[in-house]
mmCIF file of C-alpha atoms in Angstrom:
data_model
loop_
_atom_site.group_PDB
_atom_site.id
_atom_site.type_symbol
_atom_site.label_atom_id
_atom_site.label_comp_id
_atom_site.label_asym_id
_atom_site.label_seq_id
_atom_site.Cartn_x
_atom_site.Cartn_y
_atom_site.Cartn_z
ATOM 1 C CA UNK A 165 21.253 27.548 -17.251
ATOM 2 C CA UNK A 166 23.988 25.191 -18.453
ATOM 3 C CA UNK A 167 24.846 24.385 -14.835
ATOM 4 C CA UNK A 168 21.187 23.519 -14.135
ATOM 5 C CA UNK A 169 21.023 21.327 -17.252
ATOM 6 C CA UNK A 170 24.137 19.447 -16.098
ATOM 7 C CA UNK A 171 22.493 18.925 -12.703
ATOM 8 C CA UNK A 172 19.338 17.563 -14.391
ATOM 9 C CA UNK A 173 21.431 15.213 -16.554
ATOM 10 C CA UNK A 174 23.308 13.973 -13.487
ATOM 11 C CA UNK A 175 20.001 13.289 -11.719
ATOM 12 C CA UNK A 176 18.669 11.423 -14.770
ATOM 13 C CA UNK A 177 21.825 9.316 -14.748
ATOM 14 C CA UNK A 178 21.192 8.590 -11.059
ATOM 15 C CA UNK A 179 17.610 7.482 -11.769
ATOM 16 C CA UNK A 180 18.769 5.166 -14.547
ATOM 17 C CA UNK A 181 21.525 3.669 -12.369
ATOM 18 C CA UNK A 182 19.111 3.118 -9.485
ATOM 19 C CA UNK A 183 16.603 1.460 -11.806
ATOM 20 C CA UNK A 184 19.360 -0.692 -13.319
ATOM 21 C CA UNK A 185 20.214 -1.877 -9.817
ATOM 22 C CA UNK A 186 16.637 -3.166 -9.474
ATOM 23 C CA UNK A 187 16.378 -4.725 -12.959
ATOM 24 C CA UNK A 188 16.776 -4.086 -16.677
ATOM 25 C CA UNK A 189 12.996 -3.997 -16.990
ATOM 26 C CA UNK A 190 12.785 -1.224 -14.414
ATOM 27 C CA UNK A 191 15.534 0.691 -16.199
ATOM 28 C CA UNK A 192 13.647 0.347 -19.481
ATOM 29 C CA UNK A 193 10.483 1.612 -17.763
ATOM 30 C CA UNK A 194 12.353 4.706 -16.568
ATOM 31 C CA UNK A 195 13.793 5.273 -20.066
ATOM 32 C CA UNK A 196 10.329 4.894 -21.614
ATOM 33 C CA UNK A 197 8.919 7.345 -19.067
ATOM 34 C CA UNK A 198 11.690 9.816 -19.894
ATOM 35 C CA UNK A 199 10.959 9.468 -23.609
ATOM 36 C CA UNK A 200 7.212 9.897 -23.100
ATOM 37 C CA UNK A 201 7.704 12.952 -20.882
ATOM 38 C CA UNK A 202 9.848 14.725 -23.473
ATOM 39 C CA UNK A 203 7.927 13.343 -26.518
ATOM 40 C CA UNK A 204 10.882 11.325 -27.789
ATOM 41 C CA UNK A 205 10.669 7.814 -29.217
ATOM 42 C CA UNK A 206 13.587 6.031 -27.500
ATOM 43 C CA UNK A 207 14.606 2.498 -28.455
ATOM 44 C CA UNK A 208 14.644 0.168 -25.455
ATOM 45 C CA UNK A 209 17.790 -1.897 -25.826
ATOM 46 C CA UNK A 210 19.406 -4.172 -23.280
ATOM 47 C CA UNK A 211 22.891 -2.709 -23.196
ATOM 48 C CA UNK A 212 24.870 -3.089 -19.986
ATOM 49 C CA UNK A 213 25.301 0.671 -19.593
ATOM 50 C CA UNK A 214 23.158 3.405 -21.070
ATOM 51 C CA UNK A 215 24.079 7.054 -20.800
ATOM 52 C CA UNK A 216 21.261 9.515 -21.447
ATOM 53 C CA UNK A 217 21.671 13.251 -21.842
ATOM 54 C CA UNK A 218 18.939 15.859 -22.158
ATOM 55 C CA UNK A 219 19.506 18.866 -24.440
ATOM 56 C CA UNK A 220 18.178 22.406 -24.028
ATOM 57 C CA UNK A 221 15.542 21.786 -26.722
ATOM 58 C CA UNK A 222 14.174 18.687 -24.989
ATOM 59 C CA UNK A 223 15.935 16.244 -27.327
ATOM 60 C CA UNK A 224 17.613 13.196 -25.824
ATOM 61 C CA UNK A 225 21.076 11.909 -26.673
ATOM 62 C CA UNK A 226 21.380 8.205 -25.865
ATOM 63 C CA UNK A 227 24.475 6.116 -26.628
ATOM 64 C CA UNK A 228 25.767 8.834 -28.980
ATOM 65 C CA UNK A 229 22.558 9.052 -31.048
ATOM 66 C CA UNK A 230 20.349 12.127 -30.912
ATOM 67 C CA UNK A 231 16.600 11.507 -30.719
ATOM 68 C CA UNK A 232 14.489 14.499 -31.675
ATOM 69 C CA UNK A 233 11.525 15.613 -29.599
ATOM 70 C CA UNK A 234 8.194 15.952 -31.425
ATOM 71 C CA UNK A 235 7.301 18.883 -29.173
ATOM 72 C CA UNK A 236 10.297 21.151 -28.734
ATOM 73 C CA UNK A 237 10.860 22.942 -25.444
ATOM 74 C CA UNK A 238 10.738 26.707 -25.811
ATOM 75 C CA UNK A 239 12.170 27.769 -22.447
ATOM 76 C CA UNK A 240 14.293 26.346 -19.657
ATOM 77 C CA UNK A 241 11.321 26.675 -17.286
ATOM 78 C CA UNK A 242 9.299 24.359 -19.535
ATOM 79 C CA UNK A 243 12.222 21.900 -19.566
ATOM 80 C CA UNK A 244 12.365 22.007 -15.761
ATOM 81 C CA UNK A 245 8.604 21.530 -15.536
ATOM 82 C CA UNK A 246 8.741 18.441 -17.754
ATOM 83 C CA UNK A 247 11.731 17.136 -15.826
ATOM 84 C CA UNK A 248 9.933 17.583 -12.492
ATOM 85 C CA UNK A 249 6.968 15.653 -13.905
ATOM 86 C CA UNK A 250 9.353 12.873 -14.953
ATOM 87 C CA UNK A 251 10.995 12.950 -11.542
ATOM 88 C CA UNK A 252 7.704 12.454 -9.678
ATOM 89 C CA UNK A 253 6.687 9.497 -11.833
ATOM 90 C CA UNK A 254 10.177 7.948 -11.685
ATOM 91 C CA UNK A 255 10.200 8.210 -7.875
ATOM 92 C CA UNK A 256 6.873 6.365 -7.740
ATOM 93 C CA UNK A 257 8.185 3.587 -9.977
ATOM 94 C CA UNK A 258 11.404 3.194 -7.986
ATOM 95 C CA UNK A 259 9.630 3.198 -4.622
ATOM 96 C CA UNK A 260 7.172 0.568 -5.826
ATOM 97 C CA UNK A 261 9.931 -1.653 -7.224
ATOM 98 C CA UNK A 262 12.330 -1.194 -4.323
ATOM 99 C CA UNK A 263 13.369 -4.472 -2.729
ATOM 100 C CA UNK A 264 14.002 -4.629 0.978
ATOM 101 C CA UNK A 265 16.701 -7.303 1.194
ATOM 102 C CA UNK A 266 16.879 -7.249 4.980
ATOM 103 C CA UNK A 267 13.245 -8.171 5.568
ATOM 104 C CA UNK A 268 13.337 -10.728 2.744
ATOM 105 C CA UNK A 269 16.440 -12.323 4.249
ATOM 106 C CA UNK A 270 14.856 -12.330 7.718
ATOM 107 C CA UNK A 271 11.739 -13.986 6.292
ATOM 108 C CA UNK A 272 13.862 -16.716 4.689
ATOM 109 C CA UNK A 273 15.724 -17.264 7.953
ATOM 110 C CA UNK A 274 12.479 -17.545 9.913
ATOM 111 C CA UNK A 275 11.149 -20.097 7.407
ATOM 112 C CA UNK A 276 14.433 -21.967 7.851
ATOM 113 C CA UNK A 277 13.913 -21.976 11.639
ATOM 114 C CA UNK A 278 10.423 -23.466 11.204
ATOM 115 C CA UNK A 279 11.795 -26.183 8.924
ATOM 116 C CA UNK A 280 14.479 -27.010 11.487
ATOM 117 C CA UNK A 281 11.849 -27.104 14.221
ATOM 118 C CA UNK A 282 9.835 -29.562 12.106
ATOM 119 C CA UNK A 283 12.948 -31.700 11.548
ATOM 120 C CA UNK A 284 13.647 -31.766 15.297
ATOM 121 C CA UNK A 285 10.037 -32.731 16.074
ATOM 122 C CA UNK A 286 10.155 -35.567 13.527
ATOM 123 C CA UNK A 287 13.496 -36.688 15.003
ATOM 124 C CA UNK A 288 12.074 -36.758 18.548
ATOM 125 C CA UNK A 289 8.973 -38.658 17.440
ATOM 126 C CA UNK A 290 11.133 -41.183 15.547
ATOM 127 C CA UNK A 291 13.458 -41.507 18.533
ATOM 128 C CA UNK A 292 10.550 -42.266 20.874
ATOM 129 C CA UNK A 293 9.103 -44.716 18.329
ATOM 130 C CA UNK A 294 12.492 -46.424 17.898
ATOM 131 C CA UNK A 295 12.981 -46.801 21.648
ATOM 132 C CA UNK A 296 9.494 -48.348 22.010
ATOM 133 C CA UNK A 297 9.959 -50.853 19.165
ATOM 134 C CA UNK A 298 13.488 -51.665 20.391
ATOM 135 C CA UNK A 299 12.123 -52.498 23.851
ATOM 136 C CA UNK A 300 9.419 -54.641 22.232
ATOM 137 C CA UNK A 301 12.110 -56.536 20.312
ATOM 138 C CA UNK A 302 11.076 -55.450 16.795
ATOM 139 C CA UNK A 303 14.555 -54.461 15.650
ATOM 140 C CA UNK A 304 13.563 -54.106 11.998
ATOM 141 C CA UNK A 305 11.412 -51.025 12.788
ATOM 142 C CA UNK A 306 14.479 -49.288 14.278
ATOM 143 C CA UNK A 307 15.683 -48.707 10.739
ATOM 144 C CA UNK A 308 13.431 -45.622 10.350
ATOM 145 C CA UNK A 309 15.508 -43.581 12.768
ATOM 146 C CA UNK A 310 18.716 -44.674 11.034
ATOM 147 C CA UNK A 311 17.297 -43.702 7.639
ATOM 148 C CA UNK A 312 16.141 -40.313 8.928
ATOM 149 C CA UNK A 313 19.437 -39.489 10.631
ATOM 150 C CA UNK A 314 21.495 -40.682 7.653
ATOM 151 C CA UNK A 315 19.578 -38.288 5.396
ATOM 152 C CA UNK A 316 21.435 -35.501 7.210
ATOM 153 C CA UNK A 317 24.644 -36.822 5.708
ATOM 154 C CA UNK A 318 23.420 -36.451 2.109
ATOM 155 C CA UNK A 319 24.763 -33.079 0.922
ATOM 156 C CA UNK A 320 22.079 -32.473 -1.720
ATOM 157 C CA UNK A 321 19.388 -32.239 0.961
ATOM 158 C CA UNK A 322 21.311 -29.446 2.691
ATOM 159 C CA UNK A 323 20.056 -30.259 6.181
ATOM 160 C CA UNK A 324 23.471 -29.588 7.739
ATOM 161 C CA UNK A 325 23.551 -26.217 5.944
ATOM 162 C CA UNK A 326 20.123 -25.360 7.338
ATOM 163 C CA UNK A 327 21.362 -25.920 10.879
ATOM 164 C CA UNK A 328 24.455 -23.787 10.203
ATOM 165 C CA UNK A 329 22.330 -20.951 8.742
ATOM 166 C CA UNK A 330 19.941 -21.073 11.674
ATOM 167 C CA UNK A 331 22.817 -20.989 14.151
ATOM 168 C CA UNK A 332 24.369 -17.945 12.427
ATOM 169 C CA UNK A 333 20.999 -16.165 12.204
ATOM 170 C CA UNK A 334 20.266 -16.707 15.896
ATOM 171 C CA UNK A 335 23.761 -15.508 16.832
ATOM 172 C CA UNK A 336 23.217 -12.302 14.819
ATOM 173 C CA UNK A 337 19.792 -11.682 16.348
ATOM 174 C CA UNK A 338 20.842 -12.247 19.940
ATOM 175 C CA UNK A 339 24.038 -10.231 19.473
ATOM 176 C CA UNK A 340 22.052 -7.041 18.771
#
């Protein structure tokens, strides 16, 4: 029984760590769910690390303080039943909050490719326009191409970085 309780406490620690990886709010949701499942009023504090331990009676020890359950657990089977209920709800919360960084990163890279495509189209249109006005002798209108191309040199706009990111993304995709 003590071995099973240790296993449950290790799993609870895993749930809290996984939720902490997502956000503090998610971790607090998991802690609140744990408290509600075992009828314990847990304070939701924003400490960097929170260690939670479940006792045989259904009480919860958090950060060295013992929080009493309003409905004590009479048997280990009842404790396991409540824990399994917590586990199901916690899994739902974590699956809903899970962030897929790969697809999010791919989406950002694809948006970057569209922005670069737009920049290239504007450059080609300005180049054609500049050549036409240059041949007509209106040299003052040629300044638009110079202004557009010089904007690439301004670091705060990050146009050079966009091209570098797109190049690296395309290399990764075509390497696979």
